[in-house]
Backbone as JSON, one array per atom type, in Angstrom:
{
  "sequence": "MKNITESSSEYEHLDEMSVSALLEGMNEEDRKVYEAIQKTLPEIEKLVKAIVPRIKEGGRVFYIGAGTSGRLGVLDASELPPTFGVSDGIFIGLIAGGDIALRKAVENAEDDTKQAWKTLQDYEINEKDVVIGIAASGTTPYVIGGVKTARDNGLLTACITCNPNSPLGKAVDIPIEAVVGSEFVTGSTRLKSGTAQKMILNMISTVTMIQLGKVSGNKMVHMQLTNQKLVERGSRMLMDELDISYNEAKKLLRQHGSVSAALNSKR",
  "N": [[15.64, 31.81, 14.08], [16.69, 30.58, 11.03], [15.03, 29.61, 8.28], [15.92, 27.31, 6.55], [14.9, 25.25, 4.99], [12.95, 26.27, 3.55], [14.18, 27.99, 1.9], [15.43, 29.54, -1.19], [15.82, 27.41, -4.12], [18.97, 26.29, -5.5], [18.84, 26.1, -8.16], [17.73, 28.05, -10.66], [16.1, 27.95, -12.87], [14.39, 25.79, -13.49], [12.33, 24.95, -15.14], [13.17, 25.33, -17.64], [15.14, 23.44, -18.11], [16.72, 20.52, -19.33], [15.53, 17.0, -19.39], [17.78, 15.3, -18.7], [19.55, 17.01, -17.59], [18.06, 17.87, -15.4], [17.72, 15.53, -13.91], [20.38, 14.97, -13.2], [20.87, 17.12, -11.73], [19.2, 16.85, -9.5], [20.29, 14.49, -8.57], [22.8, 15.3, -7.83], [22.15, 17.09, -5.73], [21.06, 15.26, -3.86], [23.39, 14.03, -2.87], [24.14, 15.57, -0.83], [22.78, 14.9, 1.4], [23.83, 12.69, 2.67], [26.17, 13.68, 3.71], [25.06, 15.53, 5.47], [23.71, 13.87, 7.31], [25.71, 12.42, 8.28], [26.91, 14.14, 10.2], [25.03, 14.19, 12.1], [25.27, 11.79, 13.59], [26.24, 11.43, 16.26], [24.09, 12.26, 17.85], [21.99, 10.61, 17.1], [23.12, 8.15, 17.85], [23.04, 8.55, 20.67], [20.27, 8.76, 21.0], [19.41, 6.16, 20.28], [20.69, 4.53, 22.19], [19.25, 5.33, 24.48], [16.87, 4.45, 23.78], [16.84, 1.61, 23.77], [17.11, 0.37, 26.36], [14.76, 1.17, 27.36], [12.85, -0.03, 25.82], [13.32, -2.62, 26.55], [12.42, -2.68, 29.06], [9.71, -2.64, 28.77], [8.9, -0.25, 27.46], [7.82, 1.86, 24.68], [8.17, 3.18, 21.24], [7.18, 6.21, 19.84], [6.44, 7.62, 16.84], [5.74, 10.88, 15.71], [4.15, 13.09, 13.32], [3.46, 15.24, 10.46], [1.84, 15.25, 7.3], [4.32, 14.39, 4.72], [6.42, 13.82, 6.65], [4.95, 12.52, 8.64], [3.95, 10.38, 7.38], [6.27, 9.11, 6.73], [7.12, 8.17, 9.31], [5.09, 6.47, 9.98], [5.46, 4.63, 7.94], [7.96, 3.55, 8.61], [7.57, 2.37, 11.16], [5.64, 0.52, 10.5], [7.12, -1.36, 9.07], [8.52, -2.85, 10.7], [7.51, -5.11, 12.41], [7.18, -7.17, 10.37], [9.7, -7.42, 9.48], [11.38, -7.95, 11.69], [10.04, -9.45, 13.38], [8.73, -8.4, 15.69], [6.21, -7.18, 18.07], [3.6, -5.23, 16.78], [3.09, -3.03, 18.41], [5.41, -1.89, 19.5], [6.97, 0.01, 18.05], [5.43, 2.81, 17.01], [3.66, 4.66, 14.62], [2.3, 7.86, 14.27], [0.02, 10.14, 12.57], [-0.73, 13.46, 11.81], [-4.11, 14.26, 11.53], [-4.98, 11.69, 11.3], [-5.18, 8.07, 10.08], [-6.5, 8.52, 7.43], [-5.05, 10.54, 6.45], [-2.76, 9.45, 5.52], [-3.13, 9.04, 2.78], [-4.41, 11.2, 1.74], [-4.45, 14.62, 2.0], [-5.25, 16.31, 5.04], [-7.22, 18.94, 5.88], [-5.89, 21.69, 7.83], [-4.99, 19.93, 9.81], [-2.21, 19.72, 10.72], [-1.9, 21.93, 12.16], [-3.07, 21.81, 14.69], [-2.39, 21.91, 17.96], [-2.8, 20.3, 20.08], [-3.78, 17.83, 19.5], [-1.97, 15.68, 18.97], [-0.94, 14.79, 21.47], [-3.33, 14.1, 22.67], [-4.03, 11.79, 21.23], [-1.83, 10.27, 21.74], [-2.36, 9.73, 24.43], [-4.42, 7.97, 24.07], [-3.17, 5.52, 23.83], [-2.35, 5.04, 26.31], [0.14, 6.26, 27.23], [3.33, 6.29, 28.83], [6.06, 6.92, 31.14], [8.05, 5.3, 30.4], [7.98, 5.22, 27.73], [9.11, 6.6, 24.52], [8.99, 9.63, 22.72], [9.2, 10.7, 19.36], [9.47, 13.4, 17.51], [8.84, 14.45, 14.16], [9.68, 16.6, 11.62], [10.33, 18.51, 8.96], [10.62, 21.26, 8.68], [10.7, 22.05, 11.33], [8.81, 23.47, 12.68], [6.19, 22.65, 12.91], [3.12, 22.9, 14.26], [1.37, 20.64, 15.34], [3.34, 18.71, 15.9], [5.11, 19.9, 17.62], [3.56, 20.62, 19.61], [2.88, 18.11, 20.71], [5.39, 16.83, 21.41], [6.31, 18.65, 23.45], [4.28, 18.51, 25.45], [4.64, 15.83, 26.05], [7.21, 15.75, 27.02], [6.99, 17.45, 29.15], [5.39, 15.58, 30.84], [7.27, 13.96, 31.58], [8.36, 12.11, 29.83], [10.89, 10.81, 27.53], [12.02, 12.65, 24.86], [12.57, 13.36, 21.32], [13.77, 14.63, 18.21], [13.45, 14.76, 14.62], [14.6, 16.86, 12.28], [15.17, 19.23, 9.66], [16.12, 21.85, 9.99], [18.37, 24.1, 11.73], [18.31, 24.91, 15.2], [15.5, 25.05, 15.5], [12.07, 25.64, 16.71], [11.01, 23.19, 17.26], [13.42, 21.57, 17.7], [14.35, 22.8, 20.01], [12.54, 22.04, 21.79], [12.83, 19.46, 22.59], [14.53, 16.63, 24.2], [16.69, 15.36, 22.84], [17.72, 16.6, 20.02], [17.77, 15.9, 16.62], [19.27, 17.25, 13.85], [19.37, 17.45, 10.67], [20.89, 19.13, 8.42], [20.26, 19.69, 5.26], [20.15, 21.72, 3.38], [18.67, 23.91, 0.83], [15.89, 22.97, -1.09], [15.6, 21.16, -4.12], [13.5, 21.69, -5.86], [12.07, 24.59, -4.75], [11.13, 24.57, -1.39], [10.01, 22.09, -1.33], [9.89, 19.69, 0.63], [9.59, 17.08, 0.54], [11.56, 16.0, -0.75], [14.88, 16.29, -0.42], [14.94, 16.65, 2.41], [12.85, 14.89, 3.13], [14.22, 12.44, 2.34], [16.45, 12.36, 4.04], [15.03, 12.23, 6.49], [14.0, 9.7, 6.28], [16.29, 8.11, 6.06], [17.46, 8.47, 8.55], [15.48, 7.45, 10.26], [15.6, 4.87, 9.51], [18.1, 4.12, 10.5], [17.69, 4.55, 13.29], [15.57, 2.64, 13.97], [16.47, 0.22, 12.88], [19.06, -0.14, 14.0], [18.35, -0.19, 16.79], [16.72, -2.6, 16.75], [18.76, -4.52, 16.14], [20.34, -4.37, 18.5], [18.68, -5.26, 20.34], [18.66, -7.94, 19.82], [17.45, -8.95, 17.51], [18.6, -9.69, 15.24], [20.78, -12.14, 13.78], [24.14, -12.56, 13.3], [24.36, -11.35, 10.27], [21.73, -11.5, 9.62], [18.07, -11.49, 9.17], [16.67, -13.27, 11.33], [14.36, -13.42, 12.77], [12.34, -12.64, 11.19], [8.95, -12.43, 9.93], [7.46, -15.04, 8.18], [5.69, -14.36, 5.82], [5.23, -14.61, 3.07], [6.01, -16.36, -0.02], [8.48, -15.52, -1.05], [9.79, -14.81, 1.31], [9.8, -17.13, 2.68], [11.52, -18.56, 1.11], [13.85, -17.06, 1.43], [14.21, -17.54, 4.11], [14.75, -20.22, 4.05], [17.23, -20.32, 2.72], [18.87, -19.01, 4.49], [18.91, -20.91, 6.61], [20.26, -22.95, 5.19], [22.72, -21.84, 4.73], [23.62, -21.34, 7.38], [23.45, -23.94, 8.77], [24.5, -25.63, 7.07], [22.98, -27.41, 5.41], [20.82, -29.11, 3.06], [18.65, -27.73, 0.59], [16.04, -28.84, 0.77], [15.98, -30.01, 3.25], [16.35, -27.68, 4.85], [13.93, -26.33, 4.19], [12.03, -28.06, 5.13], [12.63, -28.07, 7.84], [12.15, -25.43, 8.44], [9.37, -25.44, 8.01], [8.57, -27.05, 10.17], [9.16, -25.57, 12.5], [8.45, -22.87, 12.1], [9.86, -20.47, 12.05], [12.98, -18.85, 11.29], [14.65, -18.37, 13.56], [13.76, -20.07, 15.55], [14.1, -22.6, 14.21], [16.91, -22.58, 14.03], [17.59, -22.58, 16.72], [16.69, -25.05, 17.45], [18.69, -26.66, 16.47], [20.95, -26.14, 17.92]],
  "CA": [[15.88, 30.7, 13.38], [16.77, 30.54, 9.65], [14.19, 28.61, 7.78], [16.66, 26.82, 5.38], [14.12, 24.24, 4.14], [12.08, 27.15, 2.62], [15.13, 28.99, 0.98], [15.28, 29.36, -2.74], [16.63, 26.35, -4.74], [20.14, 26.7, -6.16], [18.6, 26.03, -9.6], [16.72, 29.04, -10.9], [15.22, 27.89, -14.17], [14.1, 24.19, -13.7], [11.28, 24.66, -16.26], [13.89, 25.46, -18.93], [16.16, 22.43, -18.14], [16.4, 19.19, -20.03], [15.41, 15.91, -18.56], [18.97, 14.83, -18.26], [20.08, 18.09, -16.55], [17.22, 17.77, -14.11], [18.06, 14.38, -13.15], [21.82, 15.25, -12.81], [20.88, 18.19, -10.63], [18.69, 16.14, -8.27], [21.17, 13.5, -7.88], [23.82, 16.14, -7.14], [21.56, 17.67, -4.49], [20.92, 14.21, -3.01], [24.58, 13.83, -2.33], [24.38, 16.43, 0.35], [21.93, 14.22, 2.45], [24.7, 11.67, 3.42], [27.05, 14.53, 4.53], [24.3, 16.14, 6.59], [23.52, 12.77, 8.38], [27.15, 12.11, 9.09], [27.08, 15.17, 11.32], [24.1, 13.84, 13.28], [25.37, 10.47, 14.15], [26.41, 11.41, 17.75], [22.78, 12.51, 18.46], [21.26, 9.26, 16.63], [23.73, 7.1, 18.84], [22.51, 8.81, 21.97], [18.88, 8.33, 21.13], [19.33, 4.57, 20.26], [21.29, 4.01, 23.57], [18.28, 5.63, 25.33], [15.58, 3.74, 23.5], [16.98, 0.16, 23.92], [16.84, -0.07, 27.7], [13.41, 1.52, 27.74], [11.95, -1.01, 25.24], [13.63, -3.84, 27.33], [11.48, -2.38, 30.24], [8.31, -2.62, 28.3], [8.46, 0.91, 26.84], [7.55, 2.05, 23.2], [8.75, 4.4, 20.56], [6.17, 6.8, 19.06], [6.82, 8.71, 15.85], [4.58, 11.8, 15.4], [4.47, 13.8, 12.25], [2.21, 15.62, 9.67], [2.31, 15.11, 5.88], [5.4, 13.55, 4.46], [7.01, 13.41, 7.93], [4.22, 11.64, 9.19], [3.94, 9.14, 6.44], [7.55, 8.25, 6.82], [7.14, 7.63, 10.56], [4.19, 5.25, 9.89], [6.13, 3.57, 7.14], [9.12, 2.84, 9.25], [7.0, 1.56, 12.21], [4.89, -0.63, 10.04], [8.01, -2.37, 8.45], [9.41, -3.53, 11.81], [7.03, -6.42, 12.65], [7.43, -8.32, 9.35], [11.15, -7.59, 9.33], [12.18, -8.38, 12.9], [9.21, -10.34, 14.22], [8.34, -7.88, 16.92], [4.88, -6.7, 18.17], [3.32, -3.92, 16.18], [2.9, -2.05, 19.45], [6.72, -1.3, 19.94], [7.15, 1.28, 17.3], [4.11, 3.19, 16.55], [3.67, 5.91, 13.92], [1.1, 8.76, 14.26], [0.08, 11.18, 11.56], [-1.8, 14.46, 11.94], [-5.3, 13.88, 10.68], [-5.28, 10.16, 11.36], [-4.87, 7.36, 8.95], [-6.81, 8.92, 6.24], [-4.04, 11.57, 5.96], [-1.72, 8.82, 4.78], [-3.3, 9.04, 1.38], [-5.08, 12.47, 1.29], [-4.17, 15.77, 2.97], [-6.39, 16.64, 5.95], [-7.05, 20.32, 6.15], [-5.43, 22.24, 9.22], [-4.6, 18.97, 10.88], [-0.9, 19.99, 11.44], [-1.88, 23.17, 12.98], [-3.62, 21.44, 15.96], [-1.27, 21.68, 18.91], [-3.19, 19.32, 21.2], [-4.2, 16.43, 18.91], [-0.96, 14.52, 19.19], [-1.01, 14.36, 22.92], [-4.67, 13.41, 22.86], [-3.94, 10.5, 20.6], [-0.77, 9.45, 22.54], [-2.97, 9.24, 25.66], [-5.21, 6.74, 23.85], [-2.17, 4.45, 23.9], [-1.88, 4.91, 27.8], [1.53, 6.51, 27.25], [3.87, 6.5, 30.21], [7.37, 7.44, 31.27], [8.93, 4.22, 29.75], [7.93, 5.44, 26.28], [9.85, 7.69, 23.87], [8.32, 10.2, 21.61], [10.07, 11.43, 18.42], [8.65, 14.32, 16.52], [9.48, 14.47, 12.79], [9.17, 17.75, 10.95], [11.33, 19.04, 8.13], [10.91, 22.7, 9.06], [10.87, 22.15, 12.82], [7.79, 24.37, 13.09], [4.79, 22.1, 12.78], [2.33, 22.92, 15.69], [0.99, 19.33, 15.84], [4.53, 17.93, 16.38], [5.75, 20.65, 18.7], [2.64, 20.56, 20.91], [3.0, 16.75, 21.11], [6.57, 16.45, 22.17], [6.32, 19.45, 24.45], [3.44, 17.91, 26.44], [5.21, 14.59, 26.3], [8.38, 16.19, 27.89], [6.34, 17.97, 30.45], [5.0, 14.59, 31.47], [8.51, 12.94, 32.02], [8.88, 11.16, 28.74], [12.15, 11.28, 26.74], [11.69, 13.24, 23.6], [13.58, 13.57, 20.41], [13.14, 15.05, 16.9], [14.26, 14.76, 13.29], [14.32, 18.07, 11.55], [16.22, 19.81, 8.8], [16.49, 23.25, 10.11], [18.99, 24.21, 12.94], [17.74, 25.8, 16.15], [14.18, 25.27, 15.36], [11.23, 25.48, 17.88], [10.98, 21.67, 17.54], [14.63, 21.08, 18.26], [14.43, 23.37, 21.4], [11.4, 21.56, 22.72], [12.99, 18.04, 22.83], [15.78, 16.25, 24.86], [17.67, 14.99, 21.91], [17.37, 17.12, 18.66], [18.62, 15.54, 15.49], [19.06, 18.27, 12.9], [20.11, 17.09, 9.43], [20.73, 20.33, 7.61], [20.38, 19.31, 3.92], [20.17, 22.87, 2.39], [17.48, 24.24, 0.1], [15.38, 21.8, -1.92], [15.82, 21.19, -5.68], [12.18, 22.55, -6.0], [11.97, 25.32, -3.57], [10.2, 24.26, -0.38], [9.46, 20.79, -1.55], [10.67, 19.08, 1.67], [9.49, 15.6, 0.45], [12.74, 15.64, -1.53], [16.13, 15.98, 0.28], [14.51, 16.42, 3.8], [12.32, 13.44, 3.26], [15.23, 11.42, 2.27], [17.22, 12.4, 5.32], [14.35, 11.66, 7.63], [13.81, 8.22, 6.11], [17.53, 7.4, 6.44], [17.6, 8.52, 10.0], [14.45, 6.47, 10.76], [16.02, 3.56, 9.28], [19.12, 3.84, 11.49], [17.12, 4.39, 14.63], [14.79, 1.49, 14.26], [17.37, -0.98, 12.62], [20.18, -0.52, 15.12], [17.6, -0.64, 17.92], [16.47, -4.03, 16.63], [20.04, -5.27, 16.27], [20.82, -4.26, 19.8], [17.69, -6.06, 21.05], [18.89, -9.34, 19.52], [16.62, -9.46, 16.45], [19.49, -10.09, 14.08], [21.83, -12.95, 14.15], [25.18, -12.14, 12.36], [23.74, -10.19, 9.56], [20.47, -12.11, 9.05], [16.78, -11.29, 9.91], [16.28, -14.56, 11.73], [13.07, -13.29, 13.39], [11.32, -12.09, 10.22], [7.72, -13.14, 9.66], [7.43, -15.71, 6.85], [4.3, -14.12, 5.34], [4.95, -14.92, 1.58], [6.76, -17.31, -0.57], [9.8, -14.94, -1.14], [10.38, -14.77, 2.57], [10.15, -18.54, 3.04], [12.74, -18.98, 0.35], [15.01, -16.4, 1.98], [14.52, -18.39, 5.44], [15.52, -21.61, 3.72], [18.59, -20.09, 2.33], [19.53, -18.72, 5.72], [19.24, -22.15, 7.31], [21.17, -23.82, 4.48], [24.02, -21.22, 5.04], [23.96, -21.46, 8.83], [23.46, -25.13, 9.22], [25.19, -26.47, 6.11], [22.2, -28.48, 5.11], [20.23, -29.04, 1.67], [17.4, -26.97, 0.43], [14.8, -29.62, 1.13], [16.07, -30.1, 4.7], [15.96, -26.39, 5.22], [12.58, -26.04, 4.08], [11.32, -29.05, 6.1], [12.94, -27.59, 9.21], [11.41, -24.13, 8.56], [7.83, -25.72, 8.25], [8.32, -27.54, 11.47], [9.42, -24.68, 13.66], [7.73, -21.75, 11.84], [10.57, -19.37, 12.09], [14.34, -19.17, 11.18], [15.37, -18.43, 14.78], [13.28, -21.35, 16.22], [14.76, -23.66, 13.55], [18.3, -22.53, 14.35], [17.69, -22.9, 18.12], [16.47, -26.56, 17.52], [19.9, -27.41, 16.17], [22.05, -25.65, 18.62]],
  "C": [[15.83, 30.96, 11.78], [16.13, 29.45, 9.06], [14.89, 28.12, 6.42], [15.83, 26.05, 4.55], [13.23, 25.08, 3.18], [12.81, 28.14, 1.74], [15.0, 28.49, -0.41], [16.27, 28.24, -3.19], [17.94, 27.05, -5.46], [19.85, 26.8, -7.74], [17.41, 26.99, -9.94], [15.62, 28.73, -11.96], [14.9, 26.48, -14.43], [13.2, 24.05, -14.97], [12.01, 24.94, -17.71], [15.08, 24.44, -19.22], [15.86, 21.22, -18.82], [16.18, 18.09, -19.02], [16.71, 15.49, -17.8], [19.68, 15.83, -17.2], [19.35, 18.06, -15.25], [17.57, 16.71, -13.21], [19.48, 14.54, -12.54], [21.83, 16.25, -11.64], [20.26, 17.56, -9.29], [19.59, 15.17, -7.68], [22.24, 14.17, -7.18], [23.37, 16.68, -5.84], [21.45, 16.4, -3.33], [22.2, 13.77, -2.34], [24.73, 14.45, -0.91], [23.63, 15.78, 1.59], [22.89, 13.48, 3.31], [25.7, 12.6, 4.21], [26.38, 15.06, 5.73], [24.03, 15.08, 7.72], [24.61, 12.4, 9.04], [27.47, 12.91, 10.25], [26.14, 14.9, 12.48], [24.32, 12.49, 13.98], [25.52, 10.45, 15.64], [24.9, 11.44, 18.38], [21.88, 11.22, 18.19], [21.83, 8.18, 17.68], [23.01, 7.41, 20.27], [21.12, 8.4, 22.11], [18.74, 6.83, 21.11], [19.72, 4.03, 21.65], [20.16, 4.38, 24.65], [17.1, 4.82, 25.13], [15.69, 2.29, 24.0], [16.55, -0.15, 25.34], [15.27, 0.24, 28.05], [12.54, 0.38, 27.12], [12.1, -2.32, 26.07], [12.72, -3.83, 28.66], [9.98, -2.27, 30.1], [7.84, -1.23, 27.6], [8.28, 0.75, 25.19], [8.14, 3.22, 22.58], [7.53, 4.92, 19.68], [6.71, 7.8, 18.09], [5.59, 9.62, 15.68], [5.04, 12.76, 14.22], [3.18, 14.29, 11.46], [2.86, 15.49, 8.2], [3.41, 14.05, 5.57], [6.1, 12.98, 5.72], [6.29, 12.44, 8.6], [4.07, 10.28, 8.61], [5.25, 8.31, 6.63], [7.74, 7.52, 8.22], [6.12, 6.38, 10.53], [4.84, 4.18, 9.13], [7.26, 2.82, 7.92], [8.55, 1.85, 10.44], [6.3, 0.33, 11.7], [5.85, -1.76, 9.45], [8.71, -3.25, 9.65], [8.72, -4.9, 12.16], [7.35, -7.51, 11.72], [8.95, -8.52, 9.3], [11.87, -8.13, 10.48], [11.36, -9.15, 13.76], [8.76, -9.85, 15.53], [6.9, -7.45, 16.89], [4.74, -5.37, 17.32], [2.94, -2.72, 17.15], [4.26, -1.5, 20.02], [7.1, -0.09, 19.28], [5.8, 1.68, 16.69], [4.05, 4.57, 15.8], [2.26, 6.53, 13.86], [1.17, 9.74, 13.31], [-0.97, 12.24, 11.89], [-2.87, 14.33, 11.04], [-5.74, 12.5, 10.74], [-4.94, 9.48, 10.1], [-5.29, 7.76, 7.57], [-5.85, 9.91, 5.65], [-2.81, 10.77, 5.31], [-1.86, 8.84, 3.24], [-3.88, 10.43, 0.73], [-4.86, 13.5, 2.53], [-5.45, 16.11, 3.73], [-6.23, 18.09, 6.21], [-6.9, 20.77, 7.59], [-5.06, 21.17, 10.17], [-3.37, 19.14, 11.54], [-0.95, 21.15, 12.33], [-2.64, 23.02, 14.49], [-2.56, 21.05, 17.05], [-1.68, 20.7, 20.01], [-3.48, 17.95, 20.75], [-3.26, 15.32, 19.11], [-0.96, 13.98, 20.52], [-2.32, 13.61, 23.14], [-4.6, 11.95, 22.27], [-2.94, 9.63, 21.4], [-1.49, 8.84, 23.87], [-3.91, 8.13, 25.44], [-4.44, 5.45, 23.96], [-1.7, 4.27, 25.41], [-0.35, 5.18, 27.86], [2.06, 6.66, 28.61], [5.33, 6.71, 30.13], [8.42, 6.33, 30.79], [9.0, 4.44, 28.29], [8.84, 6.68, 25.82], [9.03, 8.32, 22.75], [9.26, 10.99, 20.7], [9.29, 12.05, 17.38], [9.51, 14.42, 15.12], [8.74, 15.55, 12.0], [10.41, 18.35, 10.2], [11.76, 20.45, 8.58], [11.26, 22.83, 10.57], [9.82, 23.16, 13.4], [6.4, 23.88, 13.06], [4.15, 22.14, 14.15], [2.03, 21.64, 16.24], [2.15, 18.66, 16.47], [5.16, 18.66, 17.64], [4.82, 20.48, 19.92], [2.73, 19.02, 21.54], [4.29, 16.45, 21.98], [6.74, 17.39, 23.44], [5.49, 18.86, 25.73], [4.11, 16.56, 26.94], [6.33, 14.74, 27.37], [7.98, 16.62, 29.22], [5.86, 16.82, 31.35], [6.05, 13.57, 31.81], [9.03, 12.1, 31.06], [10.17, 11.79, 28.04], [11.73, 11.61, 25.35], [12.84, 13.53, 22.67], [12.91, 14.13, 19.24], [14.06, 14.8, 15.7], [13.85, 15.86, 12.58], [15.46, 18.38, 10.6], [16.56, 21.26, 8.87], [17.18, 23.33, 11.53], [18.16, 25.23, 13.84], [16.34, 26.08, 15.93], [13.36, 25.12, 16.58], [11.1, 24.06, 18.1], [12.23, 21.14, 18.18], [14.88, 21.67, 19.75], [13.42, 22.79, 22.34], [11.64, 20.14, 23.03], [14.29, 17.91, 23.6], [16.81, 16.02, 23.92], [17.17, 15.44, 20.39], [18.26, 16.43, 17.65], [18.3, 16.43, 14.16], [20.02, 18.01, 11.62], [19.87, 18.22, 8.46], [21.09, 20.0, 6.13], [20.47, 20.51, 2.91], [18.74, 23.09, 1.76], [17.16, 23.13, -0.76], [15.58, 22.13, -3.33], [14.67, 22.03, -6.26], [11.87, 23.19, -4.74], [10.92, 24.95, -2.68], [9.65, 22.9, -0.45], [10.27, 19.8, -0.58], [10.41, 17.53, 1.65], [10.7, 15.11, -0.28], [14.05, 15.28, -0.5], [15.73, 15.72, 1.89], [13.83, 15.19, 4.07], [13.21, 12.38, 3.26], [15.98, 11.27, 3.45], [16.46, 11.81, 6.43], [14.16, 10.12, 7.61], [15.14, 7.56, 6.49], [17.77, 7.4, 7.89], [16.63, 7.55, 10.77], [15.05, 5.05, 10.59], [17.3, 3.18, 10.3], [18.55, 3.69, 12.93], [16.48, 3.05, 14.92], [15.61, 0.15, 13.99], [18.45, -1.25, 13.65], [19.58, -0.92, 16.48], [17.3, -2.17, 17.9], [17.62, -4.95, 16.79], [20.43, -5.39, 17.67], [19.8, -5.06, 20.7], [17.72, -7.63, 20.68], [18.04, -9.86, 18.31], [17.29, -9.81, 15.12], [20.51, -11.06, 14.58], [22.89, -12.9, 13.13], [24.62, -11.07, 11.53], [22.44, -10.52, 8.93], [19.23, -11.8, 9.85], [16.2, -12.6, 10.35], [14.92, -14.61, 12.39], [11.96, -12.87, 12.41], [10.08, -12.98, 10.08], [7.72, -13.78, 8.35], [5.9, -15.58, 6.28], [4.16, -14.25, 3.88], [6.12, -15.84, 1.14], [8.3, -16.77, -0.66], [10.59, -15.07, 0.33], [10.73, -16.28, 3.0], [11.35, -19.14, 2.34], [13.95, -18.3, 0.98], [15.31, -17.15, 3.32], [15.17, -19.56, 5.11], [16.86, -21.35, 3.49], [19.36, -19.78, 3.54], [19.88, -20.03, 6.47], [20.2, -23.07, 6.51], [22.55, -23.25, 4.76], [24.57, -21.53, 6.55], [24.28, -22.79, 9.27], [24.14, -26.19, 8.18], [24.32, -27.67, 5.74], [21.5, -28.22, 3.62], [18.95, -28.15, 1.84], [16.26, -27.7, 1.03], [14.89, -29.77, 2.64], [15.84, -28.71, 5.33], [14.47, -26.08, 5.24], [11.71, -26.88, 4.97], [11.44, -28.53, 7.51], [12.16, -26.26, 9.45], [9.87, -24.37, 8.77], [7.57, -26.35, 9.72], [8.33, -26.59, 12.62], [8.83, -23.19, 13.37], [8.54, -20.5, 11.64], [12.16, -19.73, 11.89], [15.06, -19.26, 12.56], [14.96, -19.66, 15.51], [14.04, -22.56, 15.61], [16.19, -23.74, 13.96], [18.54, -23.06, 15.8], [17.49, -24.55, 18.33], [17.75, -27.31, 17.25], [21.11, -26.97, 16.99], [22.07, -26.07, 20.04]]
}
């Protein structure tokens, strides 16, 4: 395996470049992310098509990762309940070292090959569930150990990595390998690799939610109305969909508690 994510940056003297040149360089590097993801769309599609029926049967999706990769998984999973009105137990993000590692690095946590599976067992994981390992390098022991054991126990496994033919990619059923090249700052995989991982997670979770009927037209009709901004957004949705006034929309929203329920009451 060639560890591309650790290869030297194409920019040799960052410390001598102007702010303008640094920003231009980073922006130019980020363009490569979109091209890399384009090549992975068939694998992403395969994964989404496998996830949807499992969730319909009561299954869940677990993201496991360490460091930036783990944080991105937790972030994506935590956004789904307010956005789509689903239970917080459908997509679950796990990070090496536990929740404290979201803010502060936990020493040696990513080197523990058994911890991910131990944590997954706390959720009474079963064959309806899907485990997605996230690791830019594709070599993180915590992630590899978790997906290997999950696969050995009959679960569907996938990964998101930025190195081709990595140990992680070889350990799963559906490897998604977004090869974005060397990082702007050598080895700093929170940059292009992290961006690619976040974009792929967006695709997986969003398209899954759409396929599960959580979007009507192009609107988040199942979103949780947890603040004034979202109440206003919901009111505008009802105004557009039902051709009613702002006051009528807001009254309807208060009566039914959600955009979807309000729409159903008028159909």
